[in-house]
Amino acid sequence: MIELAASILSADFARLGAEAQAAVEGGATVLHVDIMDGHFVPNLTIGPPVVAALRRASRVPLDCHLMIERPDEFIPAFAEAGVDWISVHQEACTHLDRTLHLIASHGCKPGVVINPATPIYVLDEVLPLVHHVLVMSVNPGFGGQTFIHSSLKKIESLSRIRGSRRLQFRIEVDGGVHYDTVASVVAAGGEILVAGSAVFENGNPRESVKRLLESALFAANGPSQEISTAANYER
Ligand code: DX5
Ligand code: ZN
């Protein structure tokens, strides 16, 4: 199932609720929320109070992408703010197994993220524990970067491994997902498509999401592929 997760990083934060709503009306079924600490990545974003405000403004699942050091210290606060999914970077977690269980113990769906330079074999032991694997197709920290094509091979391998090990995790892709790259992401096996600048930068999130999903549907080869709708995924 293909879904679009609108990354609010590129939204107009002064109008966050309305921007999120427009993306959902266009067909986004998840809101992707990037949390950056200025240490793990060279940028700063938002914390739990803003996430809680977004929670009040929207009913779709909030997908919290933690790009922070010591994520265990902040997982309870983001869970409390009302997020549904929490993903942590393999590169930031010394005790990844413990962190994934911590996320689940707070009632959220655990995900693991890998940077472009990180091979997927490091996830072997945790794949059975996660709801989603997030493959970074840019180096994390900023919106609007160029898609790194070597990530496609990683998406394909993950999809193969999931089949051979009969696992259930979903494959999410983040960074540079645009009109010209979305088809190859879907063809490789990407299912949850994170898009920030492609959705929000032209000022019409509703139309942009619609167009991206149409391209994704086309790439998924025909109308039989199920594209989720907001109605299916509201909490
Ligand atoms: C980057 C973030 C992404 C970002 C993607 O570190 O994790 O979620 O918003 O932005 P685009 O879609 O513009 O590449
Ligand atoms: Zn992200």
mmCIF file of C-alpha atoms in Angstrom, residues 36-206:
data_model
loop_
_atom_site.group_PDB
_atom_site.id
_atom_site.type_symbol
_atom_site.label_atom_id
_atom_site.label_comp_id
_atom_site.label_asym_id
_atom_site.label_seq_id
_atom_site.Cartn_x
_atom_site.Cartn_y
_atom_site.Cartn_z
ATOM 1 C CA MET A 36 16.370 17.978 15.072
ATOM 2 C CA ASP A 37 18.673 18.866 17.952
ATOM 3 C CA GLY A 38 21.590 20.728 16.373
ATOM 4 C CA HIS A 39 23.925 17.885 17.394
ATOM 5 C CA PHE A 40 22.997 14.705 15.573
ATOM 6 C CA VAL A 41 22.154 16.891 12.569
ATOM 7 C CA PRO A 42 23.271 20.462 11.880
ATOM 8 C CA ASN A 43 19.837 22.030 12.275
ATOM 9 C CA LEU A 44 17.195 22.703 14.926
ATOM 10 C CA THR A 45 13.460 22.302 14.631
ATOM 11 C CA ILE A 46 10.633 21.840 17.097
ATOM 12 C CA GLY A 47 9.860 20.125 20.369
ATOM 13 C CA PRO A 48 6.883 18.493 22.090
ATOM 14 C CA PRO A 49 4.697 21.649 22.544
ATOM 15 C CA VAL A 50 4.501 22.303 18.797
ATOM 16 C CA VAL A 51 3.884 18.621 18.146
ATOM 17 C CA ALA A 52 1.056 18.664 20.686
ATOM 18 C CA ALA A 53 -0.478 21.652 18.880
ATOM 19 C CA LEU A 54 -0.268 19.793 15.567
ATOM 20 C CA ARG A 55 -1.922 16.807 17.262
ATOM 21 C CA ARG A 56 -4.867 18.998 18.168
ATOM 22 C CA ALA A 57 -5.052 20.325 14.603
ATOM 23 C CA SER A 58 -5.082 17.003 12.749
ATOM 24 C CA ARG A 59 -6.382 13.483 13.121
ATOM 25 C CA VAL A 60 -4.003 11.566 10.832
ATOM 26 C CA PRO A 61 -1.075 9.606 12.310
ATOM 27 C CA LEU A 62 1.920 11.727 13.299
ATOM 28 C CA ASP A 63 5.196 10.147 12.218
ATOM 29 C CA CYS A 64 7.919 11.501 14.469
ATOM 30 C CA HIS A 65 11.413 11.265 12.940
ATOM 31 C CA LEU A 66 13.903 11.839 15.743
ATOM 32 C CA MET A 67 17.220 13.215 14.498
ATOM 33 C CA ILE A 68 18.590 13.712 17.974
ATOM 34 C CA GLU A 69 21.227 12.346 20.302
ATOM 35 C CA ARG A 70 20.042 10.437 23.381
ATOM 36 C CA PRO A 71 16.541 9.820 21.970
ATOM 37 C CA ASP A 72 15.509 7.707 25.003
ATOM 38 C CA GLU A 73 15.339 10.886 27.081
ATOM 39 C CA PHE A 74 12.747 12.469 24.791
ATOM 40 C CA ILE A 75 10.597 9.528 23.667
ATOM 41 C CA PRO A 76 8.180 9.832 26.642
ATOM 42 C CA ALA A 77 7.566 13.531 25.927
ATOM 43 C CA PHE A 78 6.827 12.971 22.242
ATOM 44 C CA ALA A 79 4.546 10.055 23.075
ATOM 45 C CA GLU A 80 2.765 12.298 25.549
ATOM 46 C CA ALA A 81 2.441 14.982 22.855
ATOM 47 C CA GLY A 82 0.370 12.493 20.878
ATOM 48 C CA VAL A 83 2.583 11.106 18.117
ATOM 49 C CA ASP A 84 1.711 7.690 16.708
ATOM 50 C CA TRP A 85 4.986 6.519 15.169
ATOM 51 C CA ILE A 86 8.481 7.271 16.475
ATOM 52 C CA SER A 87 11.604 6.460 14.510
ATOM 53 C CA VAL A 88 15.161 6.674 15.774
ATOM 54 C CA HIS A 89 18.433 6.619 13.877
ATOM 55 C CA GLN A 90 20.480 3.459 14.148
ATOM 56 C CA GLU A 91 23.514 5.760 14.163
ATOM 57 C CA ALA A 92 22.254 7.591 17.277
ATOM 58 C CA CYS A 93 21.359 4.529 19.374
ATOM 59 C CA THR A 94 23.962 2.558 21.279
ATOM 60 C CA HIS A 95 21.249 0.238 22.613
ATOM 61 C CA LEU A 96 18.877 0.186 19.688
ATOM 62 C CA ASP A 97 16.908 -2.854 20.827
ATOM 63 C CA ARG A 98 16.187 -1.168 24.165
ATOM 64 C CA THR A 99 15.161 2.087 22.481
ATOM 65 C CA LEU A 100 12.736 0.347 20.121
ATOM 66 C CA HIS A 101 11.120 -1.445 23.068
ATOM 67 C CA LEU A 102 10.915 1.858 24.919
ATOM 68 C CA ILE A 103 8.981 3.391 22.019
ATOM 69 C CA ALA A 104 6.564 0.454 21.984
ATOM 70 C CA SER A 105 6.151 0.637 25.760
ATOM 71 C CA HIS A 106 4.837 4.189 25.312
ATOM 72 C CA GLY A 107 2.161 2.972 22.923
ATOM 73 C CA CYS A 108 3.851 4.198 19.726
ATOM 74 C CA LYS A 109 4.878 2.255 16.641
ATOM 75 C CA PRO A 110 8.664 1.894 16.574
ATOM 76 C CA GLY A 111 10.696 2.645 13.477
ATOM 77 C CA VAL A 112 14.392 2.639 12.692
ATOM 78 C CA VAL A 113 16.165 5.032 10.323
ATOM 79 C CA ILE A 114 19.423 4.649 8.424
ATOM 80 C CA ASN A 115 21.509 7.373 6.833
ATOM 81 C CA PRO A 116 22.688 7.093 3.231
ATOM 82 C CA ALA A 117 26.132 5.875 4.364
ATOM 83 C CA THR A 118 24.739 3.133 6.626
ATOM 84 C CA PRO A 119 24.324 -0.361 5.151
ATOM 85 C CA ILE A 120 21.117 -2.233 5.840
ATOM 86 C CA TYR A 121 22.817 -5.308 7.313
ATOM 87 C CA VAL A 122 23.218 -3.438 10.618
ATOM 88 C CA LEU A 123 19.444 -3.750 11.020
ATOM 89 C CA ASP A 124 19.374 -7.563 10.773
ATOM 90 C CA GLU A 125 18.601 -8.139 14.446
ATOM 91 C CA VAL A 126 15.952 -5.445 14.836
ATOM 92 C CA LEU A 127 13.878 -5.923 11.688
ATOM 93 C CA PRO A 128 11.366 -8.150 13.543
ATOM 94 C CA LEU A 129 10.831 -5.396 16.121
ATOM 95 C CA VAL A 130 9.974 -2.478 13.883
ATOM 96 C CA HIS A 131 6.783 -1.189 12.326
ATOM 97 C CA HIS A 132 8.758 0.661 9.660
ATOM 98 C CA VAL A 133 12.266 1.095 8.338
ATOM 99 C CA LEU A 134 12.982 4.624 7.175
ATOM 100 C CA VAL A 135 15.605 4.799 4.451
ATOM 101 C CA MET A 136 17.159 8.259 4.226
ATOM 102 C CA SER A 137 17.696 9.238 0.623
ATOM 103 C CA VAL A 138 19.458 12.462 1.619
ATOM 104 C CA ASN A 139 21.782 13.205 4.508
ATOM 105 C CA PRO A 140 19.360 14.321 7.206
ATOM 106 C CA GLY A 141 19.128 17.909 8.409
ATOM 107 C CA PHE A 142 17.453 19.930 5.690
ATOM 108 C CA GLY A 143 14.585 19.880 3.249
ATOM 109 C CA GLY A 144 15.013 20.434 -0.457
ATOM 110 C CA GLN A 145 18.120 18.319 -1.010
ATOM 111 C CA THR A 146 18.907 16.147 -4.025
ATOM 112 C CA PHE A 147 17.850 12.502 -3.942
ATOM 113 C CA ILE A 148 20.756 10.068 -3.478
ATOM 114 C CA HIS A 149 20.168 7.308 -5.999
ATOM 115 C CA SER A 150 22.191 4.606 -4.216
ATOM 116 C CA SER A 151 19.351 4.456 -1.679
ATOM 117 C CA LEU A 152 17.230 2.660 -4.291
ATOM 118 C CA LYS A 153 19.374 -0.469 -3.975
ATOM 119 C CA LYS A 154 18.859 -0.419 -0.225
ATOM 120 C CA ILE A 155 15.090 -0.173 -0.647
ATOM 121 C CA GLU A 156 15.123 -3.125 -3.044
ATOM 122 C CA SER A 157 17.248 -5.214 -0.681
ATOM 123 C CA LEU A 158 15.022 -4.437 2.279
ATOM 124 C CA SER A 159 11.998 -5.478 0.301
ATOM 125 C CA ARG A 160 13.686 -8.768 -0.634
ATOM 126 C CA ILE A 161 14.805 -9.446 2.936
ATOM 127 C CA ARG A 162 11.304 -8.775 4.240
ATOM 128 C CA GLY A 163 9.925 -11.345 1.824
ATOM 129 C CA SER A 164 12.534 -14.003 2.522
ATOM 130 C CA ARG A 165 12.244 -13.598 6.315
ATOM 131 C CA ARG A 166 8.460 -13.185 6.203
ATOM 132 C CA LEU A 167 8.551 -9.970 8.172
ATOM 133 C CA GLN A 168 5.951 -7.225 8.298
ATOM 134 C CA PHE A 169 7.771 -3.913 8.526
ATOM 135 C CA ARG A 170 6.899 -1.176 6.082
ATOM 136 C CA ILE A 171 9.439 0.658 3.976
ATOM 137 C CA GLU A 172 9.482 4.441 4.241
ATOM 138 C CA VAL A 173 11.696 6.729 2.177
ATOM 139 C CA ASP A 174 12.687 10.267 3.154
ATOM 140 C CA GLY A 175 14.552 12.945 1.238
ATOM 141 C CA GLY A 176 14.384 14.264 -2.311
ATOM 142 C CA VAL A 177 11.095 12.515 -3.055
ATOM 143 C CA HIS A 178 9.797 14.696 -5.873
ATOM 144 C CA TYR A 179 7.892 14.377 -9.130
ATOM 145 C CA ASP A 180 11.026 13.159 -10.918
ATOM 146 C CA THR A 181 12.085 10.595 -8.289
ATOM 147 C CA VAL A 182 8.851 9.241 -6.831
ATOM 148 C CA ALA A 183 8.400 6.645 -9.575
ATOM 149 C CA SER A 184 11.799 5.036 -9.007
ATOM 150 C CA VAL A 185 11.207 5.004 -5.242
ATOM 151 C CA VAL A 186 7.930 3.152 -5.679
ATOM 152 C CA ALA A 187 9.423 0.800 -8.274
ATOM 153 C CA ALA A 188 12.193 -0.097 -5.803
ATOM 154 C CA GLY A 189 9.671 -0.929 -3.075
ATOM 155 C CA GLY A 190 9.127 2.318 -1.176
ATOM 156 C CA GLU A 191 5.656 2.405 0.390
ATOM 157 C CA ILE A 192 5.502 5.395 2.705
ATOM 158 C CA LEU A 193 6.729 8.339 0.708
ATOM 159 C CA VAL A 194 7.914 11.296 2.755
ATOM 160 C CA ALA A 195 7.785 14.551 0.847
ATOM 161 C CA GLY A 196 8.440 18.035 2.184
ATOM 162 C CA SER A 197 9.497 20.598 -0.400
ATOM 163 C CA ALA A 198 7.564 18.849 -3.171
ATOM 164 C CA VAL A 199 4.391 19.261 -1.102
ATOM 165 C CA PHE A 200 4.741 22.677 0.471
ATOM 166 C CA GLU A 201 7.075 24.800 -1.606
ATOM 167 C CA ASN A 202 4.786 25.765 -4.445
ATOM 168 C CA GLY A 203 2.090 27.043 -2.096
ATOM 169 C CA ASN A 204 -0.551 24.482 -2.997
ATOM 170 C CA PRO A 205 -0.054 21.422 -0.786
ATOM 171 C CA ARG A 206 -3.387 19.890 -1.677
#
